[in-house]
Amino acid sequence: MSQTSSDTVNIRPGVNVLSVLRHLNYKPWYALGEFVDNALQSALDNWNTLKALHGGNYILAVRIDLDPADDGRITVRDNAAGIAVKDYQRAFRTAEIPPNKKGLSEFGMGMKSAGFWFSTDWSVRTKALGELRAGHIQFDLAQIMEDSLEQLPVTFETAKPDEHYTELVLNRPQKMPAGRTIAKIKEHLTGIYRQFLRDGTMELYFRGEKLAFKEPAVLVAPHPRNAASPAVKWHKSIDIELNDSKRVHGFVAIREEGSLSEAGLALFRRNRLIVGSGDEGYRPEAIFGRSNDFRYQRVFGELHMEGFGVSHTKDGFQWDELEEEFQSKLKSECNSEPLPMLKMAVEHRVRAKTVDIKRGAQAAVTSTAAVLQKAAPVIAAQRSEQPITSPPPEILVSPQETAATKELVLDFNDQSWTVSVEIANDPSIGDWLEISQQDKNQNKRTMSIRVNFAHPFMQRFAGVSAEEMEPYIRFAVALAIAETVARDQGVKLAGTIRRHINALLKSALSEPGIGGNL
């Protein structure tokens, strides 16, 4: 190719706006996505022509390369249809709205904002399909500011009409991806463009690696309330109307294996993901709970948002006060029969594979064995003590602080039990578990079960969420009820076991293990 001519392109609104672009609240994958969006839209707008030119075998290829040598360089190349010369004034001017407002590049900001966010010195070479020359334009912010430039020169080279490409080079990037950021870029870009990668519209390469989206395995299991029912695939179609112009459709499913980082919803517009790529899945607490909730770790899905606007950085939706309504309707659809997704996510249990629990189990038993050795003096003292011969007290002394109380009635053929479960938070109470029992007559019994969360054992191991507290409460209730039933069956000295458990938990078994809490 030989140089043939030079022209200029207007870059107004000018210096002040361009200098601000580098301070936008981008993340590297969203900034790189702006360049991918431009390539995709260019290919889609000219798809039939490109297919015909290549005998029906055309696939868009976008290649992102990083060169850390010297001051570093990022290069983005594509084989889309290129930028036509007649479109230069629009394409290279900031905030110039493109004619197609229903495409992926709708604000006229993407290439410029992402380019200046990455670098103050970047360039574009582009050759439009069918034209006889390729154009090159250099954006040097220091020069633009020094000379208050509003026009930049475009250098043209002769080219063949069937050539088509765009090459964008970011020199000396102020935000050169490195370390963990590189892995996150691959993860996010794969998620953002998964629809186009799936259907073969595009191939996306990052540092020479062809990216491919890994589809999560969907759970196949019986209904949570009927383990004997046939196993079904936990995958449900979603279709929500919010108003005359806004609709959400797609699917919600349950992962075969839970994941803190990979679960959650992916929200798309025009087949391009806007919210929920990588480890940033859309997980509103009203639906998914917190990070220790099984819903948070198991539920995933893909939803297409029709009629919604997005932020100019394409990392968020303009909800127009409809997000709360959307979440409410989505939660209702997710929990409707015959596939109550959220209930299933909470109630389904998978027996952990031995290989998965082996490391944690070994650390736990080693730590427990270590603290149990310290309990030898306590155990020796217990062996010499006299067993408890007296029944439980009729009333428990009120604690200083009570976190929760729940009363229920259990009706048996011969007797009615009124059972109160109380959660105390009182460090002055020495025992982890206390019970009281009052038999008003042969047909009625009143009993209280108290678990003290200010006990050293609970302080060491229990959390404050319902999911973290409930196992300890259930175990304590089981011990209390078992003791009461054993006493009714004629077992003598039934309270001795509870007394020994309280003593062991208060001493050695409340101490930190060799690995911290365990």
Short mmCIF file of C-alpha atoms in Angstrom, two decimals, residues 22-501:
data_model
loop_
_atom_site.label_atom_id
_atom_site.label_comp_id
_atom_site.label_asym_id
_atom_site.label_seq_id
_atom_site.Cartn_x
_atom_site.Cartn_y
_atom_site.Cartn_z
CA ARG A 22 -9.88 9.20 31.34
CA HIS A 23 -11.59 9.60 34.74
CA LEU A 24 -14.75 7.64 33.87
CA ASN A 25 -15.78 4.87 36.24
CA TYR A 26 -14.89 2.02 33.89
CA LYS A 27 -13.66 -1.47 34.59
CA PRO A 28 -11.15 -2.93 32.10
CA TRP A 29 -13.60 -5.49 30.68
CA TYR A 30 -16.30 -2.89 30.08
CA ALA A 31 -13.80 -0.54 28.42
CA LEU A 32 -12.51 -3.31 26.16
CA GLY A 33 -16.11 -4.23 25.50
CA GLU A 34 -16.66 -0.85 23.82
CA PHE A 35 -14.21 -1.85 21.09
CA VAL A 36 -15.82 -5.28 20.75
CA ASP A 37 -19.26 -3.65 20.50
CA ASN A 38 -18.09 -1.47 17.61
CA ALA A 39 -16.73 -4.48 15.76
CA LEU A 40 -19.89 -6.49 16.37
CA GLN A 41 -22.21 -3.73 15.21
CA SER A 42 -20.12 -3.13 12.12
CA ALA A 43 -20.29 -6.82 11.22
CA LEU A 44 -24.01 -7.14 11.97
CA ASP A 45 -24.85 -4.06 9.88
CA ASN A 46 -23.01 -5.58 6.90
CA TRP A 47 -23.59 -9.26 7.61
CA ASN A 48 -25.09 -10.33 4.30
CA THR A 49 -22.42 -8.51 2.28
CA LEU A 50 -19.62 -10.03 4.38
CA LYS A 51 -21.11 -13.51 4.08
CA ALA A 52 -21.42 -13.16 0.32
CA LEU A 53 -17.83 -11.89 -0.01
CA HIS A 54 -16.48 -14.89 1.91
CA GLY A 55 -18.64 -17.53 0.25
CA GLY A 56 -20.92 -17.90 3.27
CA ASN A 57 -18.06 -18.76 5.65
CA TYR A 58 -17.63 -15.38 7.34
CA ILE A 59 -17.27 -15.22 11.12
CA LEU A 60 -16.39 -12.03 12.94
CA ALA A 61 -13.02 -12.37 14.69
CA VAL A 62 -11.96 -9.88 17.36
CA ARG A 63 -8.45 -10.19 18.77
CA ILE A 64 -7.24 -8.38 21.89
CA ASP A 65 -3.50 -8.51 22.56
CA LEU A 66 -1.37 -7.12 25.39
CA ASP A 67 2.29 -6.23 25.02
CA PRO A 68 3.81 -5.26 28.39
CA ALA A 69 7.25 -4.49 26.91
CA ASP A 70 8.64 -1.00 27.30
CA ASP A 71 5.70 1.19 28.34
CA GLY A 72 3.12 -1.35 27.22
CA ARG A 73 0.61 -1.51 24.40
CA ILE A 74 -2.91 -2.90 23.95
CA THR A 75 -4.06 -3.80 20.44
CA VAL A 76 -7.62 -4.62 19.35
CA ARG A 77 -8.07 -5.93 15.80
CA ASP A 78 -11.19 -7.09 14.00
CA ASN A 79 -12.27 -8.24 10.55
CA ALA A 80 -15.60 -6.38 10.62
CA ALA A 81 -16.67 -4.07 7.81
CA GLY A 82 -14.49 -1.15 8.93
CA ILE A 83 -15.43 2.53 9.27
CA ALA A 84 -16.48 4.19 6.02
CA VAL A 85 -14.75 7.47 5.19
CA LYS A 86 -18.12 9.24 5.06
CA ASP A 87 -18.67 8.23 8.70
CA TYR A 88 -15.34 9.53 10.07
CA GLN A 89 -16.75 12.84 11.28
CA ARG A 90 -19.40 11.02 13.30
CA ALA A 91 -17.31 8.05 14.44
CA PHE A 92 -14.36 10.06 15.77
CA ARG A 93 -16.29 12.92 17.34
CA THR A 94 -17.31 12.48 20.99
CA ALA A 95 -21.04 12.06 21.74
CA GLU A 96 -22.05 12.03 18.06
CA ILE A 97 -25.11 9.76 18.09
CA PRO A 98 -24.99 7.03 15.39
CA PRO A 99 -27.91 6.67 12.98
CA ASN A 100 -28.74 3.18 14.29
CA LYS A 101 -29.92 3.77 17.86
CA LYS A 102 -31.04 0.18 18.28
CA GLY A 103 -27.58 -1.31 17.99
CA LEU A 104 -24.77 -1.98 20.45
CA SER A 105 -23.13 1.42 19.84
CA GLU A 106 -25.84 3.95 20.61
CA PHE A 107 -24.25 6.87 22.47
CA GLY A 108 -21.41 7.86 20.18
CA MET A 109 -19.08 7.66 23.19
CA GLY A 110 -17.75 4.10 23.38
CA MET A 111 -14.54 4.08 21.34
CA LYS A 112 -13.49 7.58 22.42
CA SER A 113 -14.31 7.20 26.13
CA ALA A 114 -12.69 3.75 26.40
CA GLY A 115 -9.68 4.84 24.35
CA PHE A 116 -8.90 7.86 26.54
CA TRP A 117 -9.70 5.87 29.70
CA PHE A 118 -6.95 3.43 28.79
CA SER A 119 -4.44 5.78 27.23
CA THR A 120 -3.69 9.40 26.35
CA ASP A 121 -2.00 8.24 23.15
CA TRP A 122 -3.95 5.90 20.92
CA SER A 123 -4.71 5.41 17.26
CA VAL A 124 -7.16 3.81 14.85
CA ARG A 125 -6.45 2.25 11.46
CA THR A 126 -9.54 1.21 9.55
CA LYS A 127 -10.43 -0.01 6.08
CA ALA A 128 -14.09 -0.08 5.07
CA LEU A 129 -15.44 -2.84 2.88
CA GLY A 130 -15.60 -1.76 -0.78
CA GLU A 131 -13.46 1.37 -0.41
CA LEU A 132 -10.07 1.91 -2.03
CA ARG A 133 -8.20 3.45 0.90
CA ALA A 134 -7.52 2.84 4.59
CA GLY A 135 -7.52 5.69 7.09
CA HIS A 136 -5.30 6.27 10.13
CA ILE A 137 -5.94 8.78 12.92
CA GLN A 138 -3.81 9.44 16.01
CA PHE A 139 -5.25 10.70 19.31
CA ASP A 140 -2.46 12.32 21.35
CA LEU A 141 -4.13 14.08 24.29
CA ALA A 142 -0.99 16.00 25.27
CA GLN A 143 -0.72 17.45 21.77
CA ILE A 144 -4.45 18.11 21.57
CA MET A 145 -4.37 20.04 24.84
CA GLU A 146 -1.15 21.93 24.11
CA ASP A 147 -2.42 23.19 20.75
CA SER A 148 -6.14 23.27 21.66
CA LEU A 149 -6.83 21.16 18.60
CA GLU A 150 -10.33 20.65 17.24
CA GLN A 151 -9.18 19.01 14.00
CA LEU A 152 -6.94 15.95 13.73
CA PRO A 153 -5.23 14.80 10.54
CA VAL A 154 -6.29 11.55 8.87
CA THR A 155 -3.65 9.76 6.83
CA PHE A 156 -4.91 7.60 3.98
CA GLU A 157 -3.27 4.66 2.23
CA THR A 158 -4.40 2.87 -0.90
CA ALA A 159 -5.98 -0.53 -0.29
CA LYS A 160 -7.88 -3.30 -2.03
CA PRO A 161 -11.69 -3.01 -2.13
CA ASP A 162 -12.32 -6.44 -0.57
CA GLU A 163 -10.15 -5.71 2.49
CA HIS A 164 -12.00 -4.83 5.68
CA TYR A 165 -10.67 -4.34 9.20
CA THR A 166 -10.11 -2.00 12.12
CA GLU A 167 -6.99 -1.91 14.27
CA LEU A 168 -6.95 0.11 17.48
CA VAL A 169 -3.65 0.60 19.32
CA LEU A 170 -3.47 1.96 22.88
CA ASN A 171 0.07 3.14 23.62
CA ARG A 172 1.49 3.43 27.13
CA PRO A 173 -1.84 2.56 28.79
CA GLN A 174 -2.29 4.09 32.21
CA LYS A 175 -4.28 0.99 33.19
CA MET A 176 -2.29 -1.91 31.73
CA PRO A 177 -4.01 -5.18 32.76
CA ALA A 178 -1.85 -7.50 34.83
CA GLY A 179 -2.11 -10.34 37.33
CA ARG A 180 -5.57 -11.33 38.46
CA THR A 181 -7.10 -8.60 36.25
CA ILE A 182 -6.14 -10.59 33.13
CA ALA A 183 -8.11 -13.63 34.33
CA LYS A 184 -11.06 -11.44 35.24
CA ILE A 185 -11.04 -9.78 31.80
CA LYS A 186 -11.27 -13.17 30.10
CA GLU A 187 -14.02 -14.29 32.46
CA HIS A 188 -16.08 -11.14 32.02
CA LEU A 189 -15.67 -10.79 28.24
CA THR A 190 -16.67 -14.42 27.79
CA GLY A 191 -19.81 -13.82 29.83
CA ILE A 192 -20.69 -10.50 28.20
CA TYR A 193 -20.55 -11.89 24.64
CA ARG A 194 -21.70 -15.44 25.34
CA GLN A 195 -24.72 -15.18 23.03
CA PHE A 196 -22.57 -14.25 20.02
CA LEU A 197 -19.96 -16.88 20.89
CA ARG A 198 -22.66 -19.55 21.20
CA ASP A 199 -24.34 -18.91 17.89
CA GLY A 200 -21.10 -18.61 15.92
CA THR A 201 -21.50 -14.93 15.05
CA MET A 202 -18.15 -14.06 16.62
CA GLU A 203 -14.86 -15.54 17.71
CA LEU A 204 -13.17 -13.59 20.49
CA TYR A 205 -9.47 -13.99 21.22
CA PHE A 206 -7.63 -12.61 24.24
CA ARG A 207 -3.83 -12.83 24.18
CA GLY A 208 -4.15 -15.51 21.51
CA GLU A 209 -6.61 -17.65 23.47
CA LYS A 210 -9.98 -18.32 21.90
CA LEU A 211 -12.62 -17.60 24.53
CA ALA A 212 -15.58 -19.94 25.04
CA PHE A 213 -18.39 -19.72 27.55
CA LYS A 214 -18.66 -22.71 29.89
CA GLU A 215 -22.29 -23.66 30.36
CA PRO A 216 -23.20 -24.50 33.98
CA ALA A 217 -24.63 -27.96 34.57
CA VAL A 218 -28.30 -27.79 35.61
CA LEU A 219 -29.56 -29.75 38.60
CA VAL A 220 -31.67 -32.84 37.90
CA ALA A 221 -33.45 -33.98 41.08
CA PRO A 222 -36.88 -34.80 42.55
CA HIS A 223 -39.20 -32.17 44.01
CA PRO A 224 -37.93 -31.04 47.46
CA ARG A 225 -41.19 -32.03 49.18
CA ASN A 226 -41.39 -35.47 47.56
CA ALA A 227 -38.10 -37.31 47.36
CA ALA A 228 -39.85 -40.29 45.78
CA SER A 229 -41.06 -38.25 42.77
CA PRO A 230 -39.31 -38.55 39.39
CA ALA A 231 -36.18 -36.43 38.94
CA VAL A 232 -36.74 -33.31 36.82
CA LYS A 233 -34.47 -30.69 35.29
CA TRP A 234 -34.61 -27.52 37.38
CA HIS A 235 -34.81 -25.05 34.52
CA LYS A 236 -37.74 -22.65 34.18
CA SER A 237 -38.77 -20.16 31.49
CA ILE A 238 -39.46 -16.61 32.67
CA ASP A 239 -41.64 -14.01 30.96
CA ILE A 240 -42.53 -10.80 32.82
CA GLU A 241 -44.47 -7.80 31.50
CA LEU A 242 -43.71 -4.60 33.42
CA ASN A 243 -45.58 -2.07 31.31
CA ASP A 244 -46.53 -1.47 27.68
CA SER A 245 -42.92 -1.10 26.58
CA LYS A 246 -40.84 -3.18 28.99
CA ARG A 247 -40.62 -6.96 29.06
CA VAL A 248 -38.19 -9.43 30.66
CA HIS A 249 -37.85 -12.97 29.34
CA GLY A 250 -35.37 -15.82 29.59
CA PHE A 251 -34.78 -18.58 32.11
CA VAL A 252 -33.85 -19.28 35.70
CA ALA A 253 -32.23 -22.55 36.76
CA ILE A 254 -30.42 -24.25 39.62
CA ARG A 255 -26.76 -25.18 39.35
CA GLU A 256 -25.82 -28.80 39.82
CA GLU A 257 -22.98 -27.57 42.04
CA GLY A 258 -23.23 -24.35 44.00
CA SER A 259 -20.76 -21.53 43.44
CA LEU A 260 -20.28 -18.28 45.34
CA SER A 261 -18.72 -16.58 42.33
CA GLU A 262 -20.56 -18.07 39.34
CA ALA A 263 -24.21 -18.14 40.44
CA GLY A 264 -26.62 -15.25 39.92
CA LEU A 265 -28.53 -13.79 37.01
CA ALA A 266 -27.11 -12.38 33.80
CA LEU A 267 -29.16 -9.48 32.41
CA PHE A 268 -28.94 -8.87 28.66
CA ARG A 269 -30.05 -6.20 26.24
CA ARG A 270 -29.81 -6.79 22.49
CA ASN A 271 -28.04 -10.09 23.23
CA ARG A 272 -25.17 -8.25 24.93
CA LEU A 273 -24.81 -8.74 28.68
CA ILE A 274 -25.14 -5.54 30.71
CA VAL A 275 -25.25 -6.77 34.33
CA GLY A 276 -24.04 -10.05 35.78
CA SER A 277 -20.80 -11.07 34.09
CA GLY A 278 -18.10 -13.07 35.81
CA ASP A 279 -18.38 -12.96 39.59
CA GLU A 280 -20.80 -10.01 39.52
CA GLY A 281 -24.07 -11.90 39.01
CA TYR A 282 -27.28 -9.96 39.64
CA ARG A 283 -28.40 -11.27 43.04
CA PRO A 284 -30.84 -8.93 44.82
CA GLU A 285 -31.07 -9.91 48.49
CA ALA A 286 -34.87 -10.01 48.35
CA ILE A 287 -34.60 -13.04 46.06
CA PHE A 288 -31.16 -14.55 46.71
CA GLY A 289 -30.55 -13.78 50.38
CA ARG A 290 -26.97 -13.25 51.51
CA SER A 291 -23.78 -14.97 50.42
CA ASN A 292 -24.21 -17.87 52.86
CA ASP A 293 -27.69 -18.64 51.49
CA PHE A 294 -28.08 -21.65 49.18
CA ARG A 295 -30.15 -19.48 46.80
CA TYR A 296 -27.18 -17.13 46.45
CA GLN A 297 -24.91 -20.03 45.52
CA ARG A 298 -27.20 -22.19 43.38
CA VAL A 299 -29.66 -20.09 41.38
CA PHE A 300 -28.55 -18.73 38.01
CA GLY A 301 -30.20 -17.63 34.81
CA GLU A 302 -30.23 -15.40 31.76
CA LEU A 303 -32.83 -12.69 31.30
CA HIS A 304 -33.29 -10.42 28.29
CA MET A 305 -34.45 -6.89 29.13
CA GLU A 306 -36.57 -5.31 26.39
CA GLY A 307 -37.36 -1.60 26.41
CA PHE A 308 -34.76 -0.64 29.05
CA GLY A 309 -32.13 2.03 28.68
CA VAL A 310 -28.56 1.53 29.89
CA SER A 311 -25.79 3.71 31.29
CA HIS A 312 -23.36 5.15 28.75
CA THR A 313 -20.68 2.77 30.09
CA LYS A 314 -23.09 -0.16 29.52
CA ASP A 315 -22.68 -1.59 33.00
CA GLY A 316 -26.13 -0.82 34.41
CA PHE A 317 -29.80 -0.45 33.50
CA GLN A 318 -32.03 2.58 33.76
CA TRP A 319 -34.83 1.00 35.78
CA ASP A 320 -37.20 3.99 35.82
CA GLU A 321 -38.39 2.94 39.31
CA LEU A 322 -39.37 -0.52 38.03
CA GLU A 323 -36.66 -2.59 39.71
CA GLU A 324 -38.66 -3.34 42.85
CA GLU A 325 -41.67 -4.43 40.77
CA PHE A 326 -39.40 -6.55 38.59
CA GLN A 327 -37.85 -8.28 41.60
CA SER A 328 -41.27 -8.97 43.12
CA LYS A 329 -42.64 -10.52 39.93
CA LEU A 330 -39.45 -12.47 39.32
CA LYS A 331 -39.52 -13.91 42.83
CA SER A 332 -43.15 -14.95 42.37
CA GLU A 333 -42.42 -16.67 39.05
CA CYS A 334 -39.33 -18.39 40.43
CA ASN A 335 -41.27 -19.90 43.32
CA SER A 336 -44.39 -20.95 41.43
CA GLU A 337 -45.20 -24.63 41.05
CA PRO A 338 -44.46 -27.09 39.60
CA LEU A 339 -40.82 -25.93 39.86
CA PRO A 340 -40.38 -23.77 42.97
CA MET A 341 -36.81 -22.75 42.19
CA LEU A 342 -36.00 -20.79 45.34
CA LYS A 343 -37.46 -23.40 47.68
CA MET A 344 -35.55 -26.11 45.87
CA ALA A 345 -32.31 -24.15 46.08
CA VAL A 346 -32.73 -23.88 49.85
CA GLU A 347 -33.99 -27.37 50.61
CA HIS A 348 -32.02 -29.54 48.19
CA ARG A 349 -29.07 -31.28 49.76
CA VAL A 350 -26.20 -32.92 47.96
CA ARG A 351 -24.01 -35.38 49.78
CA ALA A 352 -20.52 -34.00 49.50
CA LYS A 353 -17.98 -36.16 47.72
CA THR A 354 -15.28 -37.58 49.94
CA VAL A 355 -12.59 -36.03 47.78
CA ASP A 356 -14.19 -32.60 48.29
CA ILE A 357 -14.45 -32.79 52.08
CA LYS A 358 -11.26 -34.73 52.72
CA ARG A 359 -8.99 -31.74 53.31
CA GLY A 360 -11.45 -29.88 55.54
CA ALA A 361 -12.40 -33.03 57.40
CA GLN A 362 -8.78 -33.90 58.15
CA ALA A 363 -8.11 -30.40 59.49
CA ALA A 364 -11.29 -30.50 61.60
CA VAL A 365 -10.63 -33.87 63.23
CA THR A 366 -6.98 -32.99 63.85
CA SER A 367 -7.97 -29.73 65.52
CA THR A 368 -10.73 -31.37 67.58
CA ALA A 369 -8.38 -34.12 68.71
CA ALA A 370 -5.88 -31.49 69.85
CA VAL A 371 -8.39 -29.63 72.02
CA LEU A 372 -9.88 -32.90 73.28
CA GLN A 373 -6.50 -33.78 74.77
CA LYS A 374 -6.78 -30.60 76.84
CA ALA A 375 -10.14 -31.81 78.11
CA ALA A 376 -8.61 -34.84 79.87
CA PRO A 377 -8.66 -33.19 83.35
CA VAL A 378 -12.33 -32.23 82.93
CA ILE A 379 -13.22 -35.75 81.82
CA ALA A 380 -11.29 -37.23 84.77
CA ALA A 381 -13.23 -35.02 87.20
CA GLN A 382 -16.55 -35.97 85.59
CA ARG A 383 -15.79 -39.67 85.98
CA SER A 384 -15.47 -39.25 89.75
CA GLU A 385 -18.60 -37.07 90.16
CA GLN A 386 -21.91 -38.39 91.40
CA PRO A 387 -24.62 -38.54 88.70
CA ILE A 388 -27.51 -36.05 88.80
CA THR A 389 -30.39 -37.54 90.72
CA SER A 390 -32.70 -34.52 90.82
CA PRO A 391 -35.09 -33.66 87.96
CA PRO A 392 -34.80 -30.38 86.01
CA PRO A 393 -36.02 -27.23 87.80
CA GLU A 394 -39.61 -26.18 87.26
CA ILE A 395 -38.65 -22.63 86.21
CA LEU A 396 -35.46 -21.16 84.72
CA VAL A 397 -34.08 -17.91 86.13
CA SER A 398 -34.69 -15.08 83.66
CA PRO A 399 -31.56 -14.09 81.68
CA GLN A 400 -30.27 -10.52 81.43
CA GLU A 401 -30.89 -10.47 77.66
CA THR A 402 -33.15 -12.61 75.51
CA ALA A 403 -32.68 -12.61 71.73
CA ALA A 404 -35.73 -14.71 70.78
CA THR A 405 -38.46 -16.88 72.24
CA LYS A 406 -40.88 -19.23 70.54
CA GLU A 407 -43.61 -21.29 72.17
CA LEU A 408 -45.34 -24.28 70.61
CA VAL A 409 -47.70 -27.06 71.66
CA LEU A 410 -47.03 -30.75 70.98
CA ASP A 411 -50.08 -32.98 71.35
CA PHE A 412 -49.58 -36.67 72.08
CA ASN A 413 -52.19 -39.35 72.77
CA ASP A 414 -51.63 -39.22 76.52
CA GLN A 415 -50.21 -35.76 77.12
CA SER A 416 -49.95 -32.20 75.79
CA TRP A 417 -46.59 -30.43 75.93
CA THR A 418 -46.17 -26.68 75.90
CA VAL A 419 -42.56 -26.14 74.84
CA SER A 420 -40.76 -22.80 74.93
CA VAL A 421 -37.48 -22.41 73.01
CA GLU A 422 -35.46 -19.42 74.21
CA ILE A 423 -32.25 -17.89 72.88
CA ALA A 424 -30.42 -16.05 75.65
CA ASN A 425 -27.42 -13.75 75.29
CA ASP A 426 -26.21 -13.63 78.88
CA PRO A 427 -22.53 -14.20 79.78
CA SER A 428 -23.46 -14.64 83.44
CA ILE A 429 -25.16 -17.94 82.59
CA GLY A 430 -22.52 -20.67 82.68
CA ASP A 431 -24.33 -23.45 80.82
CA TRP A 432 -24.73 -23.73 77.05
CA LEU A 433 -28.03 -25.64 77.39
CA GLU A 434 -30.61 -25.42 80.18
CA ILE A 435 -34.00 -27.01 80.50
CA SER A 436 -36.91 -26.74 82.94
CA GLN A 437 -39.92 -29.00 83.30
CA GLN A 438 -43.23 -28.60 85.08
CA ASP A 439 -45.86 -31.34 85.05
CA LYS A 440 -49.07 -29.53 86.05
CA ASN A 441 -50.99 -32.78 85.91
CA GLN A 442 -50.84 -36.12 84.19
CA ASN A 443 -52.16 -34.70 80.94
CA LYS A 444 -50.15 -31.48 80.66
CA ARG A 445 -46.48 -30.59 80.75
CA THR A 446 -44.69 -27.25 80.42
CA MET A 447 -41.01 -27.21 79.54
CA SER A 448 -38.44 -24.58 78.55
CA ILE A 449 -35.31 -25.08 76.48
CA ARG A 450 -32.72 -22.33 76.66
CA VAL A 451 -29.61 -21.99 74.48
CA ASN A 452 -27.13 -19.31 75.58
CA PHE A 453 -25.42 -17.58 72.66
CA ALA A 454 -23.11 -15.72 75.04
CA HIS A 455 -21.55 -19.09 75.94
CA PRO A 456 -17.85 -19.37 74.95
CA PHE A 457 -18.63 -22.24 72.56
CA MET A 458 -21.20 -20.19 70.66
CA GLN A 459 -18.99 -17.11 70.68
CA ARG A 460 -16.24 -19.17 69.10
CA PHE A 461 -18.19 -20.99 66.38
CA ALA A 462 -21.70 -19.64 65.79
CA GLY A 463 -22.55 -16.71 63.53
CA VAL A 464 -25.43 -14.25 63.74
CA SER A 465 -27.48 -15.18 60.66
CA ALA A 466 -30.37 -17.64 60.82
CA GLU A 467 -28.46 -20.13 58.66
CA GLU A 468 -25.46 -20.02 60.99
CA MET A 469 -27.46 -20.21 64.24
CA GLU A 470 -30.09 -22.78 63.36
CA PRO A 471 -27.90 -25.95 63.38
CA TYR A 472 -26.78 -25.26 66.97
CA ILE A 473 -30.33 -24.52 68.11
CA ARG A 474 -31.68 -27.70 66.50
CA PHE A 475 -28.96 -29.82 68.09
CA ALA A 476 -29.62 -28.29 71.51
CA VAL A 477 -33.38 -28.89 71.19
CA ALA A 478 -32.70 -32.50 70.16
CA LEU A 479 -30.59 -33.07 73.28
CA ALA A 480 -33.21 -31.50 75.56
CA ILE A 481 -36.10 -33.49 74.10
CA ALA A 482 -34.06 -36.70 74.12
CA GLU A 483 -33.27 -36.21 77.81
CA THR A 484 -36.94 -35.62 78.64
CA VAL A 485 -38.12 -38.66 76.69
CA ALA A 486 -35.39 -40.82 78.25
CA ARG A 487 -36.53 -39.75 81.71
CA ASP A 488 -40.14 -40.63 80.83
CA GLN A 489 -38.94 -44.06 79.72
CA GLY A 490 -37.49 -44.69 83.15
CA VAL A 491 -33.86 -43.88 82.40
CA LYS A 492 -32.31 -42.84 85.67
CA LEU A 493 -29.93 -39.88 85.99
CA ALA A 494 -30.82 -38.70 82.43
CA GLY A 495 -29.57 -35.14 83.07
CA THR A 496 -26.01 -36.31 83.70
CA ILE A 497 -25.13 -36.28 79.99
CA ARG A 498 -26.31 -32.67 79.58
CA ARG A 499 -24.29 -31.60 82.62
CA HIS A 500 -21.14 -33.19 81.16
CA ILE A 501 -21.74 -31.63 77.73
#
